[in-house]
């Protein structure tokens, strides 16, 4: 028997994604991303839209470091 629970995809300021039961208040710092459905549908959506699961702050820091290194490699 499949789970009848509907979920929504939530995202935080670090662009991390989570599934949350639809109709349940989101915790502080999270907002609805705009997609909802069965668990399997939501997981497939998250897999599609969140290929790099590192937090946004880490991705930015690594990109800044790479740009500094590339600038100094002349």
CSV table of N, CA and C in Angstrom, one decimal:
chain,number,residue,atom,x,y,z
A,1,UNK,N,0.8,-1.2,0.0
A,1,UNK,CA,0.0,0.0,0.0
A,1,UNK,C,0.9,1.2,0.0
A,2,UNK,N,0.6,2.2,-0.8
A,2,UNK,CA,1.4,3.4,-0.9
A,2,UNK,C,1.0,4.4,0.2
A,3,UNK,N,1.9,5.3,0.5
A,3,UNK,CA,1.7,6.3,1.5
A,3,UNK,C,0.8,7.4,0.9
A,4,UNK,N,-0.4,7.7,1.5
A,4,UNK,CA,-1.3,8.7,0.9
A,4,UNK,C,-0.9,10.1,1.2
A,5,UNK,N,0.2,10.3,2.1
A,5,UNK,CA,0.6,11.6,2.5
A,5,UNK,C,1.1,12.4,1.3
A,6,UNK,N,0.7,13.7,1.2
A,6,UNK,CA,1.2,14.6,0.2
A,6,UNK,C,2.3,15.4,0.9
A,7,UNK,N,3.3,15.7,0.1
A,7,UNK,CA,4.5,16.5,0.6
A,7,UNK,C,4.6,17.7,-0.2
A,8,UNK,N,5.3,18.7,0.4
A,8,UNK,CA,5.8,19.8,-0.4
A,8,UNK,C,7.3,19.8,-0.3
A,9,UNK,N,7.9,20.4,-1.3
A,9,UNK,CA,9.4,20.6,-1.3
A,9,UNK,C,9.6,22.0,-0.6
A,10,UNK,N,10.5,21.9,0.4
A,10,UNK,CA,10.8,23.2,1.1
A,10,UNK,C,12.3,23.4,0.9
A,11,UNK,N,12.7,24.7,1.0
A,11,UNK,CA,14.1,25.1,0.7
A,11,UNK,C,14.4,26.2,1.8
A,12,UNK,N,15.7,26.2,2.2
A,12,UNK,CA,16.1,27.2,3.1
A,12,UNK,C,17.1,28.2,2.5
A,13,UNK,N,17.6,29.1,3.2
A,13,UNK,CA,18.5,30.2,2.7
A,13,UNK,C,19.8,29.6,2.1
A,14,UNK,N,20.2,28.4,2.6
A,14,UNK,CA,21.4,27.7,2.1
A,14,UNK,C,21.1,26.9,0.8
A,15,UNK,N,19.9,27.0,0.3
A,15,UNK,CA,19.4,26.3,-0.8
A,15,UNK,C,19.4,24.8,-0.6
A,16,UNK,N,19.2,24.4,0.7
A,16,UNK,CA,19.1,22.9,1.0
A,16,UNK,C,17.6,22.6,0.8
A,17,UNK,N,17.3,21.4,0.4
A,17,UNK,CA,15.9,21.0,0.1
A,17,UNK,C,15.5,20.0,1.1
A,18,UNK,N,14.2,19.9,1.4
A,18,UNK,CA,13.6,18.9,2.3
A,18,UNK,C,12.2,18.7,1.9
A,19,UNK,N,11.7,17.5,2.2
A,19,UNK,CA,10.3,17.2,2.0
A,19,UNK,C,9.6,17.4,3.3
A,20,UNK,N,8.4,18.0,3.2
A,20,UNK,CA,7.6,18.3,4.4
A,20,UNK,C,6.2,17.9,4.2
A,21,UNK,N,5.5,17.3,5.2
A,21,UNK,CA,4.1,17.0,5.0
A,21,UNK,C,3.3,18.2,4.6
A,22,UNK,N,2.5,18.1,3.5
A,22,UNK,CA,1.7,19.3,3.1
A,22,UNK,C,0.7,19.6,4.2
A,23,UNK,N,0.5,20.8,4.4
A,23,UNK,CA,-0.5,21.3,5.4
A,23,UNK,C,0.1,21.4,6.8
A,24,UNK,N,1.3,21.0,7.0
A,24,UNK,CA,2.0,21.2,8.3
A,24,UNK,C,2.9,22.4,8.2
A,25,UNK,N,2.8,23.3,9.2
A,25,UNK,CA,3.7,24.5,9.2
A,25,UNK,C,5.2,24.2,9.0
A,26,UNK,N,5.8,24.9,8.2
A,26,UNK,CA,7.3,24.8,8.0
A,26,UNK,C,8.0,25.3,9.2
A,27,UNK,N,9.2,24.8,9.5
A,27,UNK,CA,10.0,25.4,10.6
A,27,UNK,C,10.5,26.7,10.2
A,28,UNK,N,11.0,27.5,11.1
A,28,UNK,CA,11.6,28.8,10.9
A,28,UNK,C,12.8,28.6,9.9
A,29,UNK,N,12.9,29.5,9.0
A,29,UNK,CA,14.0,29.4,8.0
A,29,UNK,C,13.8,28.6,6.8
A,30,UNK,N,12.6,28.0,6.7
A,30,UNK,CA,12.2,27.2,5.5
A,30,UNK,C,11.0,27.8,4.8
A,31,UNK,N,11.0,27.7,3.5
A,31,UNK,CA,9.8,28.2,2.7
A,31,UNK,C,9.5,27.1,1.7
A,32,UNK,N,8.2,27.2,1.3
A,32,UNK,CA,7.8,26.2,0.2
A,32,UNK,C,8.5,26.6,-1.1
A,33,UNK,N,9.0,25.6,-1.8
A,33,UNK,CA,9.7,25.8,-3.1
A,33,UNK,C,8.7,25.9,-4.2
A,34,UNK,N,7.5,25.4,-4.1
A,34,UNK,CA,6.5,25.4,-5.1
A,34,UNK,C,6.1,24.1,-5.7
A,35,UNK,N,6.7,23.0,-5.3
A,35,UNK,CA,6.4,21.7,-5.8
A,35,UNK,C,5.8,20.9,-4.7
A,36,UNK,N,4.7,20.1,-5.0
A,36,UNK,CA,4.2,19.2,-4.0
A,36,UNK,C,3.6,18.0,-4.7
A,37,UNK,N,3.5,16.9,-4.0
A,37,UNK,CA,3.0,15.7,-4.6
A,37,UNK,C,3.3,14.5,-3.7
A,38,UNK,N,3.2,13.3,-4.2
A,38,UNK,CA,3.5,12.1,-3.5
A,38,UNK,C,5.0,12.1,-3.2
A,39,UNK,N,5.4,11.4,-2.2
A,39,UNK,CA,6.8,11.3,-1.8
A,39,UNK,C,7.8,11.1,-2.9
A,40,UNK,N,7.4,10.1,-3.7
A,40,UNK,CA,8.3,9.7,-4.9
A,40,UNK,C,8.4,10.8,-5.9
A,41,UNK,N,7.3,11.5,-6.1
A,41,UNK,CA,7.4,12.7,-7.0
A,41,UNK,C,8.3,13.8,-6.5
A,42,UNK,N,8.1,14.1,-5.2
A,42,UNK,CA,8.9,15.1,-4.6
A,42,UNK,C,10.4,14.8,-4.6
A,43,UNK,N,10.7,13.5,-4.3
A,43,UNK,CA,12.1,13.1,-4.3
A,43,UNK,C,12.7,13.2,-5.7
A,44,UNK,N,11.9,12.8,-6.7
A,44,UNK,CA,12.4,13.0,-8.1
A,44,UNK,C,12.6,14.4,-8.5
A,45,UNK,N,11.7,15.3,-8.0
A,45,UNK,CA,11.9,16.8,-8.2
A,45,UNK,C,13.1,17.3,-7.6
A,46,UNK,N,13.4,16.9,-6.3
A,46,UNK,CA,14.6,17.4,-5.6
A,46,UNK,C,15.8,16.9,-6.3
A,47,UNK,N,15.8,15.7,-6.7
A,47,UNK,CA,17.0,15.1,-7.5
A,47,UNK,C,17.3,15.9,-8.7
A,48,UNK,N,16.2,16.4,-9.3
A,48,UNK,CA,16.4,17.2,-10.6
A,48,UNK,C,16.9,18.6,-10.3
A,49,UNK,N,16.3,19.3,-9.3
A,49,UNK,CA,16.6,20.7,-9.1
A,49,UNK,C,17.8,21.0,-8.1
A,50,UNK,N,18.3,19.9,-7.4
A,50,UNK,CA,19.3,20.1,-6.4
A,50,UNK,C,20.5,19.1,-6.6
A,51,UNK,N,21.2,19.3,-7.7
A,51,UNK,CA,22.2,18.3,-8.1
A,51,UNK,C,23.5,18.5,-7.2
A,52,UNK,N,23.7,19.7,-6.7
A,52,UNK,CA,24.9,19.9,-5.8
A,52,UNK,C,24.4,20.1,-4.4
A,53,UNK,N,24.5,19.1,-3.6
A,53,UNK,CA,23.9,19.2,-2.2
A,53,UNK,C,24.7,20.0,-1.2
A,54,UNK,N,25.8,20.6,-1.6
A,54,UNK,CA,26.6,21.4,-0.7
A,54,UNK,C,25.8,22.7,-0.4
A,55,UNK,N,25.9,23.2,0.9
A,55,UNK,CA,25.2,24.4,1.2
A,55,UNK,C,25.7,25.6,0.3
A,56,UNK,N,24.8,26.5,0.1
A,56,UNK,CA,25.2,27.7,-0.8
A,56,UNK,C,26.4,28.4,-0.3
A,57,UNK,N,26.5,28.6,1.0
A,57,UNK,CA,27.7,29.3,1.5
A,57,UNK,C,29.0,28.6,1.2
A,58,UNK,N,29.0,27.3,1.3
A,58,UNK,CA,30.2,26.5,0.9
A,58,UNK,C,30.5,26.6,-0.6
A,59,UNK,N,29.5,26.5,-1.4
A,59,UNK,CA,29.7,26.6,-2.9
A,59,UNK,C,30.2,28.0,-3.2
A,60,UNK,N,29.7,29.1,-2.6
A,60,UNK,CA,30.2,30.4,-2.8
A,60,UNK,C,31.7,30.6,-2.4
A,61,UNK,N,32.0,30.0,-1.2
A,61,UNK,CA,33.4,30.1,-0.7
A,61,UNK,C,34.3,29.4,-1.6
A,62,UNK,N,34.0,28.2,-2.0
A,62,UNK,CA,34.9,27.5,-2.9
A,62,UNK,C,35.0,28.2,-4.3
A,63,UNK,N,34.0,28.8,-4.8
A,63,UNK,CA,34.0,29.5,-6.0
A,63,UNK,C,34.9,30.7,-5.9
A,64,UNK,N,34.8,31.4,-4.8
A,64,UNK,CA,35.7,32.6,-4.5
A,64,UNK,C,37.1,32.2,-4.4
A,65,UNK,N,37.4,31.1,-3.7
A,65,UNK,CA,38.8,30.6,-3.6
A,65,UNK,C,39.3,30.2,-5.0
A,66,UNK,N,38.5,29.5,-5.8
A,66,UNK,CA,39.0,29.1,-7.1
A,66,UNK,C,39.3,30.3,-8.0
A,67,UNK,N,38.4,31.4,-7.9
A,67,UNK,CA,38.7,32.6,-8.7
A,67,UNK,C,39.9,33.3,-8.2
A,68,UNK,N,40.2,33.3,-6.9
A,68,UNK,CA,41.4,33.9,-6.4
A,68,UNK,C,42.6,33.2,-6.9
A,69,UNK,N,42.6,31.9,-6.9
A,69,UNK,CA,43.7,31.0,-7.3
A,69,UNK,C,43.9,31.2,-8.8
A,70,UNK,N,42.8,31.3,-9.6
A,70,UNK,CA,43.0,31.5,-11.0
A,70,UNK,C,43.5,32.9,-11.3
A,71,UNK,N,43.2,33.8,-10.6
A,71,UNK,CA,43.7,35.2,-10.7
A,71,UNK,C,45.2,35.3,-10.4
A,72,UNK,N,45.6,34.5,-9.5
A,72,UNK,CA,47.0,34.5,-9.1
A,72,UNK,C,47.9,33.6,-9.9
A,73,UNK,N,47.3,32.9,-10.8
A,73,UNK,CA,48.1,31.9,-11.6
A,73,UNK,C,48.7,32.5,-12.9
A,74,UNK,N,48.6,33.8,-13.0
A,74,UNK,CA,49.1,34.4,-14.2
A,74,UNK,C,50.6,34.4,-14.3
